[in-house]
mmCIF file of C-alpha atoms in Angstrom:
data_model
loop_
_atom_site.group_PDB
_atom_site.id
_atom_site.type_symbol
_atom_site.label_atom_id
_atom_site.label_comp_id
_atom_site.label_asym_id
_atom_site.label_seq_id
_atom_site.Cartn_x
_atom_site.Cartn_y
_atom_site.Cartn_z
ATOM 1 C CA UNK A 1 17.437 -21.794 10.208
ATOM 2 C CA UNK A 2 17.743 -23.615 6.872
ATOM 3 C CA UNK A 3 13.949 -23.592 6.442
ATOM 4 C CA UNK A 4 13.787 -19.850 7.169
ATOM 5 C CA UNK A 5 16.538 -19.150 4.629
ATOM 6 C CA UNK A 6 14.819 -21.321 2.026
ATOM 7 C CA UNK A 7 11.471 -19.544 2.368
ATOM 8 C CA UNK A 8 13.041 -16.073 2.491
ATOM 9 C CA UNK A 9 14.906 -16.861 -0.728
ATOM 10 C CA UNK A 10 11.696 -18.039 -2.429
ATOM 11 C CA UNK A 11 9.853 -14.867 -1.408
ATOM 12 C CA UNK A 12 12.718 -12.663 -2.586
ATOM 13 C CA UNK A 13 12.927 -14.415 -5.964
ATOM 14 C CA UNK A 14 9.168 -14.365 -6.508
ATOM 15 C CA UNK A 15 8.765 -10.630 -5.855
ATOM 16 C CA UNK A 16 12.281 -9.540 -6.864
ATOM 17 C CA UNK A 17 12.505 -7.632 -3.580
ATOM 18 C CA UNK A 18 14.357 -7.856 -0.311
ATOM 19 C CA UNK A 19 12.330 -9.965 2.158
ATOM 20 C CA UNK A 20 12.171 -6.965 4.523
ATOM 21 C CA UNK A 21 10.199 -5.033 1.879
ATOM 22 C CA UNK A 22 7.494 -7.656 1.239
ATOM 23 C CA UNK A 23 4.172 -6.564 2.745
ATOM 24 C CA UNK A 24 1.303 -8.670 4.212
ATOM 25 C CA UNK A 25 -0.873 -8.366 1.100
ATOM 26 C CA UNK A 26 1.918 -9.752 -1.070
ATOM 27 C CA UNK A 27 2.408 -12.670 1.324
ATOM 28 C CA UNK A 28 -1.339 -13.383 1.187
ATOM 29 C CA UNK A 29 -1.212 -13.369 -2.620
ATOM 30 C CA UNK A 30 1.841 -15.621 -2.548
ATOM 31 C CA UNK A 31 0.214 -18.137 -0.182
ATOM 32 C CA UNK A 32 -2.909 -18.196 -2.353
ATOM 33 C CA UNK A 33 -0.779 -18.827 -5.455
ATOM 34 C CA UNK A 34 1.095 -21.647 -3.703
ATOM 35 C CA UNK A 35 -2.199 -23.199 -2.660
ATOM 36 C CA UNK A 36 -3.474 -23.064 -6.260
ATOM 37 C CA UNK A 37 -0.279 -24.558 -7.679
ATOM 38 C CA UNK A 38 0.257 -27.274 -5.076
ATOM 39 C CA UNK A 39 -3.361 -27.925 -4.078
ATOM 40 C CA UNK A 40 -2.926 -28.230 -0.293
ATOM 41 C CA UNK A 41 0.594 -27.572 1.025
ATOM 42 C CA UNK A 42 1.307 -28.648 4.607
ATOM 43 C CA UNK A 43 0.651 -26.364 7.565
ATOM 44 C CA UNK A 44 4.394 -26.235 8.216
ATOM 45 C CA UNK A 45 4.978 -24.802 4.726
ATOM 46 C CA UNK A 46 2.572 -21.950 5.444
ATOM 47 C CA UNK A 47 4.045 -21.408 8.901
ATOM 48 C CA UNK A 48 7.589 -21.063 7.584
ATOM 49 C CA UNK A 49 6.408 -18.707 4.812
ATOM 50 C CA UNK A 50 4.824 -16.462 7.443
ATOM 51 C CA UNK A 51 7.431 -16.768 10.200
ATOM 52 C CA UNK A 52 10.516 -16.394 7.992
ATOM 53 C CA UNK A 53 9.945 -12.641 7.353
ATOM 54 C CA UNK A 54 9.341 -12.140 11.081
ATOM 55 C CA UNK A 55 12.700 -13.761 11.735
ATOM 56 C CA UNK A 56 14.317 -11.485 9.118
ATOM 57 C CA UNK A 57 12.866 -8.359 10.771
ATOM 58 C CA UNK A 58 14.239 -9.462 14.136
ATOM 59 C CA UNK A 59 17.702 -10.183 12.714
ATOM 60 C CA UNK A 60 17.776 -6.796 10.957
ATOM 61 C CA UNK A 61 16.887 -5.025 14.192
ATOM 62 C CA UNK A 62 13.515 -3.805 12.931
ATOM 63 C CA UNK A 63 11.880 -4.080 16.342
ATOM 64 C CA UNK A 64 9.707 -1.039 15.708
ATOM 65 C CA UNK A 65 8.389 -2.426 12.437
ATOM 66 C CA UNK A 66 5.018 -3.605 13.684
ATOM 67 C CA UNK A 67 3.793 -5.263 10.530
ATOM 68 C CA UNK A 68 0.878 -7.632 10.965
ATOM 69 C CA UNK A 69 1.688 -10.659 8.874
ATOM 70 C CA UNK A 70 -1.236 -12.827 7.747
ATOM 71 C CA UNK A 71 -2.177 -15.817 9.851
ATOM 72 C CA UNK A 72 -2.266 -19.327 8.411
ATOM 73 C CA UNK A 73 -5.992 -18.945 7.977
ATOM 74 C CA UNK A 74 -6.967 -15.784 6.165
ATOM 75 C CA UNK A 75 -7.683 -12.871 8.468
ATOM 76 C CA UNK A 76 -11.415 -12.239 8.398
ATOM 77 C CA UNK A 77 -11.185 -8.701 9.754
ATOM 78 C CA UNK A 78 -12.282 -6.047 7.298
ATOM 79 C CA UNK A 79 -9.802 -3.301 6.402
ATOM 80 C CA UNK A 80 -10.008 0.153 7.959
ATOM 81 C CA UNK A 81 -11.234 2.684 5.391
ATOM 82 C CA UNK A 82 -11.197 6.475 5.611
ATOM 83 C CA UNK A 83 -14.171 8.548 4.526
ATOM 84 C CA UNK A 84 -13.674 10.966 1.644
ATOM 85 C CA UNK A 85 -13.779 13.871 4.100
ATOM 86 C CA UNK A 86 -11.063 12.243 6.219
ATOM 87 C CA UNK A 87 -8.926 11.788 3.109
ATOM 88 C CA UNK A 88 -9.345 15.492 2.246
ATOM 89 C CA UNK A 89 -8.157 16.471 5.724
ATOM 90 C CA UNK A 90 -5.258 14.048 5.580
ATOM 91 C CA UNK A 91 -4.023 15.295 2.198
ATOM 92 C CA UNK A 92 -4.164 18.917 3.370
ATOM 93 C CA UNK A 93 -2.289 18.221 6.608
ATOM 94 C CA UNK A 94 1.387 17.973 5.496
ATOM 95 C CA UNK A 95 3.381 21.198 5.390
ATOM 96 C CA UNK A 96 6.057 19.844 3.025
ATOM 97 C CA UNK A 97 5.368 19.522 -0.720
ATOM 98 C CA UNK A 98 7.198 16.196 -0.624
ATOM 99 C CA UNK A 99 4.809 14.726 1.921
ATOM 100 C CA UNK A 100 1.749 16.106 0.133
ATOM 101 C CA UNK A 101 2.895 14.488 -3.113
ATOM 102 C CA UNK A 102 3.694 11.255 -1.275
ATOM 103 C CA UNK A 103 0.271 10.976 0.361
ATOM 104 C CA UNK A 104 -1.427 12.034 -2.866
ATOM 105 C CA UNK A 105 0.185 9.125 -4.715
ATOM 106 C CA UNK A 106 -0.510 6.584 -1.967
ATOM 107 C CA UNK A 107 -4.224 7.407 -2.047
ATOM 108 C CA UNK A 108 -4.694 8.712 -5.601
ATOM 109 C CA UNK A 109 -2.998 5.698 -7.202
ATOM 110 C CA UNK A 110 -3.582 3.041 -4.532
ATOM 111 C CA UNK A 111 0.116 2.322 -4.057
ATOM 112 C CA UNK A 112 1.812 -0.010 -1.615
ATOM 113 C CA UNK A 113 4.592 1.422 0.527
ATOM 114 C CA UNK A 114 7.392 -0.213 -1.470
ATOM 115 C CA UNK A 115 5.781 0.879 -4.753
ATOM 116 C CA UNK A 116 5.802 4.564 -3.864
ATOM 117 C CA UNK A 117 9.412 4.243 -2.683
ATOM 118 C CA UNK A 118 10.420 2.566 -5.954
ATOM 119 C CA UNK A 119 8.974 5.301 -8.180
ATOM 120 C CA UNK A 120 11.391 7.035 -10.508
ATOM 121 C CA UNK A 121 10.823 10.396 -12.156
ATOM 122 C CA UNK A 122 10.753 8.560 -15.495
ATOM 123 C CA UNK A 123 7.681 6.596 -14.326
ATOM 124 C CA UNK A 124 5.544 9.749 -14.495
ATOM 125 C CA UNK A 125 3.797 10.183 -17.848
ATOM 126 C CA UNK A 126 2.233 13.631 -17.639
ATOM 127 C CA UNK A 127 1.318 13.634 -21.351
ATOM 128 C CA UNK A 128 -0.946 10.597 -20.927
ATOM 129 C CA UNK A 129 -1.871 11.314 -17.281
ATOM 130 C CA UNK A 130 -0.589 7.886 -16.266
ATOM 131 C CA UNK A 131 1.781 6.412 -13.690
ATOM 132 C CA UNK A 132 3.945 3.402 -14.560
ATOM 133 C CA UNK A 133 4.326 1.028 -11.611
ATOM 134 C CA UNK A 134 7.205 -1.367 -12.152
ATOM 135 C CA UNK A 135 6.955 -4.709 -10.379
ATOM 136 C CA UNK A 136 10.128 -6.371 -11.650
ATOM 137 C CA UNK A 137 10.716 -10.045 -12.400
ATOM 138 C CA UNK A 138 7.813 -12.323 -11.545
ATOM 139 C CA UNK A 139 5.273 -9.489 -11.358
ATOM 140 C CA UNK A 140 3.490 -7.606 -14.110
ATOM 141 C CA UNK A 141 3.956 -3.897 -14.594
ATOM 142 C CA UNK A 142 0.801 -1.831 -14.475
ATOM 143 C CA UNK A 143 -0.408 1.665 -15.293
ATOM 144 C CA UNK A 144 -2.781 3.696 -13.141
ATOM 145 C CA UNK A 145 -4.382 7.069 -13.937
ATOM 146 C CA UNK A 146 -2.969 10.294 -12.503
ATOM 147 C CA UNK A 147 -5.517 12.950 -11.576
ATOM 148 C CA UNK A 148 -5.079 16.517 -12.812
ATOM 149 C CA UNK A 149 -4.768 17.907 -9.279
ATOM 150 C CA UNK A 150 -2.111 15.316 -8.397
ATOM 151 C CA UNK A 151 -0.125 16.143 -11.543
ATOM 152 C CA UNK A 152 -0.179 19.807 -10.546
ATOM 153 C CA UNK A 153 1.136 18.943 -7.090
ATOM 154 C CA UNK A 154 3.816 16.619 -8.457
ATOM 155 C CA UNK A 155 5.075 19.261 -10.889
ATOM 156 C CA UNK A 156 5.292 21.809 -8.068
ATOM 157 C CA UNK A 157 7.177 19.322 -5.889
ATOM 158 C CA UNK A 158 9.626 18.353 -8.657
ATOM 159 C CA UNK A 159 10.321 21.985 -9.519
ATOM 160 C CA UNK A 160 10.926 22.899 -5.874
ATOM 161 C CA UNK A 161 12.861 19.837 -4.677
ATOM 162 C CA UNK A 162 14.649 18.723 -7.873
ATOM 163 C CA UNK A 163 14.649 14.991 -6.949
ATOM 164 C CA UNK A 164 17.328 12.859 -8.621
ATOM 165 C CA UNK A 165 16.430 9.519 -10.286
ATOM 166 C CA UNK A 166 14.051 8.431 -7.514
ATOM 167 C CA UNK A 167 10.910 10.522 -7.181
ATOM 168 C CA UNK A 168 11.350 10.543 -3.401
ATOM 169 C CA UNK A 169 14.915 10.660 -2.109
ATOM 170 C CA UNK A 170 16.012 10.195 1.480
ATOM 171 C CA UNK A 171 18.166 12.686 3.352
ATOM 172 C CA UNK A 172 21.919 12.086 3.136
ATOM 173 C CA UNK A 173 22.400 11.688 6.898
ATOM 174 C CA UNK A 174 19.440 9.283 7.036
ATOM 175 C CA UNK A 175 20.895 7.119 4.260
ATOM 176 C CA UNK A 176 24.271 6.799 6.037
ATOM 177 C CA UNK A 177 22.760 5.304 9.197
ATOM 178 C CA UNK A 178 20.113 3.253 7.424
ATOM 179 C CA UNK A 179 19.619 -0.448 8.151
ATOM 180 C CA UNK A 180 17.072 -3.173 7.490
ATOM 181 C CA UNK A 181 17.421 -3.546 3.743
ATOM 182 C CA UNK A 182 17.406 0.111 2.632
ATOM 183 C CA UNK A 183 20.779 0.481 0.941
ATOM 184 C CA UNK A 184 20.223 3.214 -1.643
ATOM 185 C CA UNK A 185 19.071 6.822 -1.836
ATOM 186 C CA UNK A 186 15.346 6.092 -1.939
ATOM 187 C CA UNK A 187 13.098 7.532 0.737
ATOM 188 C CA UNK A 188 13.071 4.997 3.568
ATOM 189 C CA UNK A 189 10.118 2.868 4.581
ATOM 190 C CA UNK A 190 10.229 4.467 8.017
ATOM 191 C CA UNK A 191 10.146 7.893 6.381
ATOM 192 C CA UNK A 192 6.947 7.025 4.501
ATOM 193 C CA UNK A 193 5.380 5.622 7.663
ATOM 194 C CA UNK A 194 6.321 8.740 9.636
ATOM 195 C CA UNK A 195 4.812 11.063 7.000
ATOM 196 C CA UNK A 196 1.478 9.200 7.141
ATOM 197 C CA UNK A 197 1.487 9.024 10.946
ATOM 198 C CA UNK A 198 2.205 12.747 11.277
ATOM 199 C CA UNK A 199 -0.484 13.692 8.733
ATOM 200 C CA UNK A 200 -2.998 11.501 10.604
ATOM 201 C CA UNK A 201 -2.172 13.314 13.833
ATOM 202 C CA UNK A 202 -2.340 16.794 12.272
ATOM 203 C CA UNK A 203 -5.632 15.962 10.523
ATOM 204 C CA UNK A 204 -7.225 14.825 13.782
ATOM 205 C CA UNK A 205 -8.079 11.360 12.469
ATOM 206 C CA UNK A 206 -8.797 8.941 15.311
ATOM 207 C CA UNK A 207 -9.109 5.710 13.314
ATOM 208 C CA UNK A 208 -6.286 3.202 13.581
ATOM 209 C CA UNK A 209 -4.523 3.512 10.243
ATOM 210 C CA UNK A 210 -1.290 2.650 8.460
ATOM 211 C CA UNK A 211 0.216 3.476 5.066
ATOM 212 C CA UNK A 212 -1.867 0.624 3.626
ATOM 213 C CA UNK A 213 -5.105 2.246 4.830
ATOM 214 C CA UNK A 214 -4.818 4.745 1.967
ATOM 215 C CA UNK A 215 -4.713 1.867 -0.521
ATOM 216 C CA UNK A 216 -7.784 0.299 1.106
ATOM 217 C CA UNK A 217 -9.566 3.663 0.928
ATOM 218 C CA UNK A 218 -8.630 4.090 -2.752
ATOM 219 C CA UNK A 219 -10.151 0.724 -3.696
ATOM 220 C CA UNK A 220 -13.276 1.213 -1.591
ATOM 221 C CA UNK A 221 -13.981 4.708 -2.926
ATOM 222 C CA UNK A 222 -13.563 3.528 -6.537
ATOM 223 C CA UNK A 223 -16.042 0.717 -5.888
ATOM 224 C CA UNK A 224 -18.502 3.144 -4.314
ATOM 225 C CA UNK A 225 -18.221 5.376 -7.377
ATOM 226 C CA UNK A 226 -19.273 2.496 -9.620
ATOM 227 C CA UNK A 227 -16.002 1.045 -10.960
ATOM 228 C CA UNK A 228 -16.265 -2.711 -11.515
ATOM 229 C CA UNK A 229 -14.361 -5.136 -9.302
ATOM 230 C CA UNK A 230 -12.189 -6.556 -12.118
ATOM 231 C CA UNK A 231 -10.908 -3.100 -13.052
ATOM 232 C CA UNK A 232 -10.094 -2.436 -9.395
ATOM 233 C CA UNK A 233 -8.217 -5.759 -9.239
ATOM 234 C CA UNK A 234 -6.049 -4.672 -12.177
ATOM 235 C CA UNK A 235 -5.435 -1.191 -10.740
ATOM 236 C CA UNK A 236 -4.322 -2.703 -7.427
ATOM 237 C CA UNK A 237 -2.101 -5.290 -9.103
ATOM 238 C CA UNK A 238 -3.741 -8.219 -7.310
ATOM 239 C CA UNK A 239 -2.926 -11.686 -8.600
ATOM 240 C CA UNK A 240 -6.239 -13.181 -7.507
ATOM 241 C CA UNK A 241 -9.743 -11.719 -7.369
ATOM 242 C CA UNK A 242 -10.302 -13.104 -3.848
ATOM 243 C CA UNK A 243 -8.010 -10.425 -2.423
ATOM 244 C CA UNK A 244 -10.045 -7.691 -4.129
ATOM 245 C CA UNK A 245 -13.432 -9.117 -3.166
ATOM 246 C CA UNK A 246 -12.986 -8.001 0.459
ATOM 247 C CA UNK A 247 -13.842 -4.440 -0.618
ATOM 248 C CA UNK A 248 -17.363 -5.569 -1.530
ATOM 249 C CA UNK A 249 -17.959 -6.004 2.212
ATOM 250 C CA UNK A 250 -16.676 -2.518 3.023
ATOM 251 C CA UNK A 251 -18.024 -0.338 0.210
ATOM 252 C CA UNK A 252 -21.296 1.529 0.644
ATOM 253 C CA UNK A 253 -22.584 0.732 -2.827
ATOM 254 C CA UNK A 254 -25.406 -1.043 -4.572
ATOM 255 C CA UNK A 255 -28.911 -0.210 -5.764
ATOM 256 C CA UNK A 256 -29.891 0.776 -2.234
ATOM 257 C CA UNK A 257 -27.109 1.768 0.119
ATOM 258 C CA UNK A 258 -27.257 0.203 3.598
ATOM 259 C CA UNK A 259 -28.911 2.356 6.225
ATOM 260 C CA UNK A 260 -30.112 2.137 9.806
ATOM 261 C CA UNK A 261 -33.885 1.892 10.386
ATOM 262 C CA UNK A 262 -33.429 4.696 12.937
ATOM 263 C CA UNK A 263 -32.765 7.017 9.997
ATOM 264 C CA UNK A 264 -36.322 6.362 8.827
ATOM 265 C CA UNK A 265 -37.815 6.807 12.292
ATOM 266 C CA UNK A 266 -35.921 10.001 13.047
ATOM 267 C CA UNK A 267 -34.910 11.668 9.770
ATOM 268 C CA UNK A 268 -32.410 14.508 10.149
ATOM 269 C CA UNK A 269 -32.305 17.252 7.563
ATOM 270 C CA UNK A 270 -28.736 18.295 6.750
#
């Protein structure tokens, strides 16, 4: 128990977040940083860093929070990425302006779940077409571009919903019964997850996807459009380039894009 508490406290201090809000990518970055600073920490150190958040989820009653925490060895599975056509369908699917704006920011700015929940109205800079993402103590702030179509949608949402302080507020009755580390009026983590899950269903997307899939798709599509890997690293807020390099294995980019030899044997005219 003491070891769990110690590692949860270190995670919370490093990211300036509740342990229940730290996502797998952040834990991967943290483990990489620890490895760089301390050369080769023991296996038990890594195990407690990974298992402590699992223990916290169980104690908070977050049984339905099926977050896949990283293994001691880095997971070699490539991320699931949506095609651009799938993203178009997904962004059109929500009926509520709030959910359209939410999904637009997750994909259009490559945000993590906790980042979109932490957005305040004051973080939107429509004059410069930029979004300010605040990381808090121990993490650098960053700016990412806002597209013209997303700005239009955000303005329509703000005018219609009149959000207060936070860009996305939770419902009053939801806030009263909230547990698991959500103690303010922000839109809940479960609310964000539900919005993405419902849009996936309505859009007819069959791929296994989570909120984080939109971030993976953002990075991959930027790489395919020719943006360099270091710029993508900065836009994503990664601490180490190794985390960003995985998208090189997913993106369909390069001088000659990969193709199947069957396409040469049996060309199909679109």
